[in-house]
């Protein structure tokens, strides 16, 4: 049975409620707010470097459309892994937007204004140096929470993100289960590979979290014998009893908030699903995503109501929060964190 520590606060893509996600500024702000872990979403570049960016595409986070207009794929989108690191570094990264009627519209209007200031994409190694530097300068021990994004897509392009990521982690001193790091991935086959093949081969043993998404997101695809690719149905992860298989390779799960707690349509009360109890019975931690004050799940009218439901009712072990300061403040007021 894993030791239940205080609930951990994971800064989701940094303090992304206040600064563009995955910018160094957003990471430094989350660090200063006292987050326990800073999250990194990872993709590889065409020349085999690892960069920190959430989307598989560049077009809703950067100015790639105007900088490299001829480099879109057939669907009109710009894949991270079609660009070299030098090209990616030349882009301006910005607050998330969507194109509507040919114009960029900010997804979260109350956040940092899209298209202003100057933010850049950085490598995974540079981000580890940022965290190590801050830990050195402050005497802190803030952790990291890197995600292997779309391993199947990287494999299709001849790239092995998981091996590259684990090698960088090892070379930066992340080697043992006690080290402040969780490795996360949606792809259950990749989680098995990380645990049973890659980490033993590299001589490291880190905590691993199986993310759980909705099947219609089509997070994971598999190759058929004829060389075609089709979506893998990961809906079994949400079935009662499924976590026994996950617990063989993972230390925790990362489900979406509505997978762990729902508002009962009759009583109006937040009601836990089977997931947390089942995970705890197997000795696994539960870190749901994502807490957003400006995009609350159905049935919740405030971020603190969501905090109360997740920490008091569902009894989760940590959360991914876009507003780590507000999650920390709630836990302090609740006496679940030192002041
Ligand atoms: Ca993520």
PDB file of C-alpha atoms in Angstrom, residues 100-223:
ATOM      1  CA  UNK A 100     -13.347  31.395 -35.786  1.00  0.00           C
ATOM      2  CA  UNK A 101     -14.436  32.908 -39.088  1.00  0.00           C
ATOM      3  CA  UNK A 102     -10.770  33.353 -39.962  1.00  0.00           C
ATOM      4  CA  UNK A 103      -9.936  35.266 -36.801  1.00  0.00           C
ATOM      5  CA  UNK A 104      -8.085  34.134 -33.659  1.00  0.00           C
ATOM      6  CA  UNK A 105     -10.368  34.031 -30.598  1.00  0.00           C
ATOM      7  CA  UNK A 106      -8.940  33.463 -27.119  1.00  0.00           C
ATOM      8  CA  UNK A 107     -10.298  30.240 -25.569  1.00  0.00           C
ATOM      9  CA  UNK A 108     -10.257  31.526 -21.960  1.00  0.00           C
ATOM     10  CA  UNK A 109     -11.044  35.251 -22.323  1.00  0.00           C
ATOM     11  CA  UNK A 110     -10.078  36.190 -18.749  1.00  0.00           C
ATOM     12  CA  UNK A 111      -6.542  34.874 -19.052  1.00  0.00           C
ATOM     13  CA  UNK A 112      -3.337  36.441 -20.394  1.00  0.00           C
ATOM     14  CA  UNK A 113      -4.171  38.273 -23.637  1.00  0.00           C
ATOM     15  CA  UNK A 114      -3.452  36.239 -26.758  1.00  0.00           C
ATOM     16  CA  UNK A 115      -0.803  37.708 -29.042  1.00  0.00           C
ATOM     17  CA  UNK A 116       0.844  39.938 -26.448  1.00  0.00           C
ATOM     18  CA  UNK A 117       4.333  39.798 -24.904  1.00  0.00           C
ATOM     19  CA  UNK A 118       6.925  37.276 -26.129  1.00  0.00           C
ATOM     20  CA  UNK A 119       6.886  33.627 -25.032  1.00  0.00           C
ATOM     21  CA  UNK A 120       8.914  30.791 -26.568  1.00  0.00           C
ATOM     22  CA  UNK A 121       8.898  27.017 -26.727  1.00  0.00           C
ATOM     23  CA  UNK A 122      11.637  25.376 -24.639  1.00  0.00           C
ATOM     24  CA  UNK A 123      13.138  21.913 -24.493  1.00  0.00           C
ATOM     25  CA  UNK A 124      12.424  19.363 -21.783  1.00  0.00           C
ATOM     26  CA  UNK A 125      16.062  19.497 -20.656  1.00  0.00           C
ATOM     27  CA  UNK A 126      15.878  23.278 -20.308  1.00  0.00           C
ATOM     28  CA  UNK A 127      12.775  22.980 -18.187  1.00  0.00           C
ATOM     29  CA  UNK A 128      14.471  20.431 -15.916  1.00  0.00           C
ATOM     30  CA  UNK A 129      17.317  22.930 -15.561  1.00  0.00           C
ATOM     31  CA  UNK A 130      14.814  25.627 -14.618  1.00  0.00           C
ATOM     32  CA  UNK A 131      13.301  23.452 -11.889  1.00  0.00           C
ATOM     33  CA  UNK A 132      16.710  22.283 -10.648  1.00  0.00           C
ATOM     34  CA  UNK A 133      17.940  25.887 -10.629  1.00  0.00           C
ATOM     35  CA  UNK A 134      14.936  27.082  -8.657  1.00  0.00           C
ATOM     36  CA  UNK A 135      15.256  24.182  -6.231  1.00  0.00           C
ATOM     37  CA  UNK A 136      18.922  25.048  -5.752  1.00  0.00           C
ATOM     38  CA  UNK A 137      18.277  28.756  -5.270  1.00  0.00           C
ATOM     39  CA  UNK A 138      15.317  28.353  -2.905  1.00  0.00           C
ATOM     40  CA  UNK A 139      16.234  25.139  -1.106  1.00  0.00           C
ATOM     41  CA  UNK A 140      12.971  23.658  -2.365  1.00  0.00           C
ATOM     42  CA  UNK A 141      12.147  20.224  -3.699  1.00  0.00           C
ATOM     43  CA  UNK A 142       9.458  20.911  -6.292  1.00  0.00           C
ATOM     44  CA  UNK A 143       8.841  17.944  -8.547  1.00  0.00           C
ATOM     45  CA  UNK A 144       8.038  17.391 -12.194  1.00  0.00           C
ATOM     46  CA  UNK A 145       5.218  15.525 -13.885  1.00  0.00           C
ATOM     47  CA  UNK A 146       6.140  14.806 -17.548  1.00  0.00           C
ATOM     48  CA  UNK A 147       3.620  13.305 -19.980  1.00  0.00           C
ATOM     49  CA  UNK A 148       4.503  11.132 -22.953  1.00  0.00           C
ATOM     50  CA  UNK A 149       2.142  12.580 -25.584  1.00  0.00           C
ATOM     51  CA  UNK A 150       0.846  10.412 -28.440  1.00  0.00           C
ATOM     52  CA  UNK A 151       3.578   7.755 -28.391  1.00  0.00           C
ATOM     53  CA  UNK A 152       1.872   5.999 -31.331  1.00  0.00           C
ATOM     54  CA  UNK A 153       2.184   9.102 -33.529  1.00  0.00           C
ATOM     55  CA  UNK A 154       5.875   9.456 -32.707  1.00  0.00           C
ATOM     56  CA  UNK A 155       6.411   5.758 -33.480  1.00  0.00           C
ATOM     57  CA  UNK A 156       4.625   6.168 -36.829  1.00  0.00           C
ATOM     58  CA  UNK A 157       7.136   8.922 -37.616  1.00  0.00           C
ATOM     59  CA  UNK A 158      10.094   6.796 -36.509  1.00  0.00           C
ATOM     60  CA  UNK A 159      10.556   8.517 -33.119  1.00  0.00           C
ATOM     61  CA  UNK A 160      10.672   6.915 -29.641  1.00  0.00           C
ATOM     62  CA  UNK A 161       9.594   9.661 -27.238  1.00  0.00           C
ATOM     63  CA  UNK A 162       9.403   7.456 -24.122  1.00  0.00           C
ATOM     64  CA  UNK A 163      12.985   6.217 -24.387  1.00  0.00           C
ATOM     65  CA  UNK A 164      14.266   9.711 -25.152  1.00  0.00           C
ATOM     66  CA  UNK A 165      12.320  11.204 -22.227  1.00  0.00           C
ATOM     67  CA  UNK A 166      13.437   8.576 -19.712  1.00  0.00           C
ATOM     68  CA  UNK A 167      17.052   9.039 -20.813  1.00  0.00           C
ATOM     69  CA  UNK A 168      16.819  12.799 -20.188  1.00  0.00           C
ATOM     70  CA  UNK A 169      15.245  12.127 -16.783  1.00  0.00           C
ATOM     71  CA  UNK A 170      18.007   9.699 -15.830  1.00  0.00           C
ATOM     72  CA  UNK A 171      20.713  12.112 -16.982  1.00  0.00           C
ATOM     73  CA  UNK A 172      19.170  14.858 -14.817  1.00  0.00           C
ATOM     74  CA  UNK A 173      19.179  12.689 -11.710  1.00  0.00           C
ATOM     75  CA  UNK A 174      15.624  11.311 -11.714  1.00  0.00           C
ATOM     76  CA  UNK A 175      16.263   7.630 -11.093  1.00  0.00           C
ATOM     77  CA  UNK A 176      14.493   6.270  -8.034  1.00  0.00           C
ATOM     78  CA  UNK A 177      10.906   5.987  -6.940  1.00  0.00           C
ATOM     79  CA  UNK A 178      11.589   8.472  -4.113  1.00  0.00           C
ATOM     80  CA  UNK A 179      12.648  11.150  -6.591  1.00  0.00           C
ATOM     81  CA  UNK A 180      10.098  13.952  -7.113  1.00  0.00           C
ATOM     82  CA  UNK A 181       8.707  12.834 -10.450  1.00  0.00           C
ATOM     83  CA  UNK A 182       5.658  11.085 -11.894  1.00  0.00           C
ATOM     84  CA  UNK A 183       5.718   9.870 -15.488  1.00  0.00           C
ATOM     85  CA  UNK A 184       2.253   9.974 -17.096  1.00  0.00           C
ATOM     86  CA  UNK A 185       0.704   8.632 -20.284  1.00  0.00           C
ATOM     87  CA  UNK A 186      -2.765   7.891 -21.713  1.00  0.00           C
ATOM     88  CA  UNK A 187      -1.577   4.896 -23.765  1.00  0.00           C
ATOM     89  CA  UNK A 188      -1.881   1.740 -21.600  1.00  0.00           C
ATOM     90  CA  UNK A 189       0.467  -0.242 -23.858  1.00  0.00           C
ATOM     91  CA  UNK A 190       3.108   2.460 -23.492  1.00  0.00           C
ATOM     92  CA  UNK A 191       2.700   2.477 -19.695  1.00  0.00           C
ATOM     93  CA  UNK A 192       3.385  -1.264 -19.682  1.00  0.00           C
ATOM     94  CA  UNK A 193       6.403  -0.751 -21.951  1.00  0.00           C
ATOM     95  CA  UNK A 194       7.777   2.062 -19.764  1.00  0.00           C
ATOM     96  CA  UNK A 195       7.446  -0.018 -16.591  1.00  0.00           C
ATOM     97  CA  UNK A 196       8.484  -3.471 -17.808  1.00  0.00           C
ATOM     98  CA  UNK A 197      11.007  -2.712 -20.570  1.00  0.00           C
ATOM     99  CA  UNK A 198      12.341   0.826 -20.756  1.00  0.00           C
ATOM    100  CA  UNK A 199      12.951   1.706 -17.103  1.00  0.00           C
ATOM    101  CA  UNK A 200      14.663  -1.628 -16.305  1.00  0.00           C
ATOM    102  CA  UNK A 201      16.852  -1.219 -19.418  1.00  0.00           C
ATOM    103  CA  UNK A 202      17.901   2.269 -18.261  1.00  0.00           C
ATOM    104  CA  UNK A 203      18.395   1.174 -14.647  1.00  0.00           C
ATOM    105  CA  UNK A 204      15.776   3.558 -13.280  1.00  0.00           C
ATOM    106  CA  UNK A 205      12.519   3.064 -11.368  1.00  0.00           C
ATOM    107  CA  UNK A 206      10.164   6.057 -11.313  1.00  0.00           C
ATOM    108  CA  UNK A 207       6.524   6.445 -10.324  1.00  0.00           C
ATOM    109  CA  UNK A 208       4.122   6.048 -13.249  1.00  0.00           C
ATOM    110  CA  UNK A 209       0.573   7.338 -13.663  1.00  0.00           C
ATOM    111  CA  UNK A 210      -1.934   5.882 -16.105  1.00  0.00           C
ATOM    112  CA  UNK A 211      -4.054   8.682 -17.500  1.00  0.00           C
ATOM    113  CA  UNK A 212      -7.665   7.864 -18.304  1.00  0.00           C
ATOM    114  CA  UNK A 213      -9.467   9.649 -21.126  1.00  0.00           C
ATOM    115  CA  UNK A 214     -12.743   9.190 -22.955  1.00  0.00           C
ATOM    116  CA  UNK A 215     -12.597   6.693 -25.838  1.00  0.00           C
ATOM    117  CA  UNK A 216     -13.986   9.271 -28.283  1.00  0.00           C
ATOM    118  CA  UNK A 217     -10.884  11.424 -27.755  1.00  0.00           C
ATOM    119  CA  UNK A 218      -8.979   8.706 -29.641  1.00  0.00           C
ATOM    120  CA  UNK A 219      -5.809   9.372 -27.625  1.00  0.00           C
ATOM    121  CA  UNK A 220      -4.254   6.056 -28.606  1.00  0.00           C
ATOM    122  CA  UNK A 221      -4.047   4.422 -32.023  1.00  0.00           C
ATOM    123  CA  UNK A 222      -2.634   1.031 -32.943  1.00  0.00           C
ATOM    124  CA  UNK A 223      -1.040  -0.311 -36.091  1.00  0.00           C
TER     125      UNK A 223
END
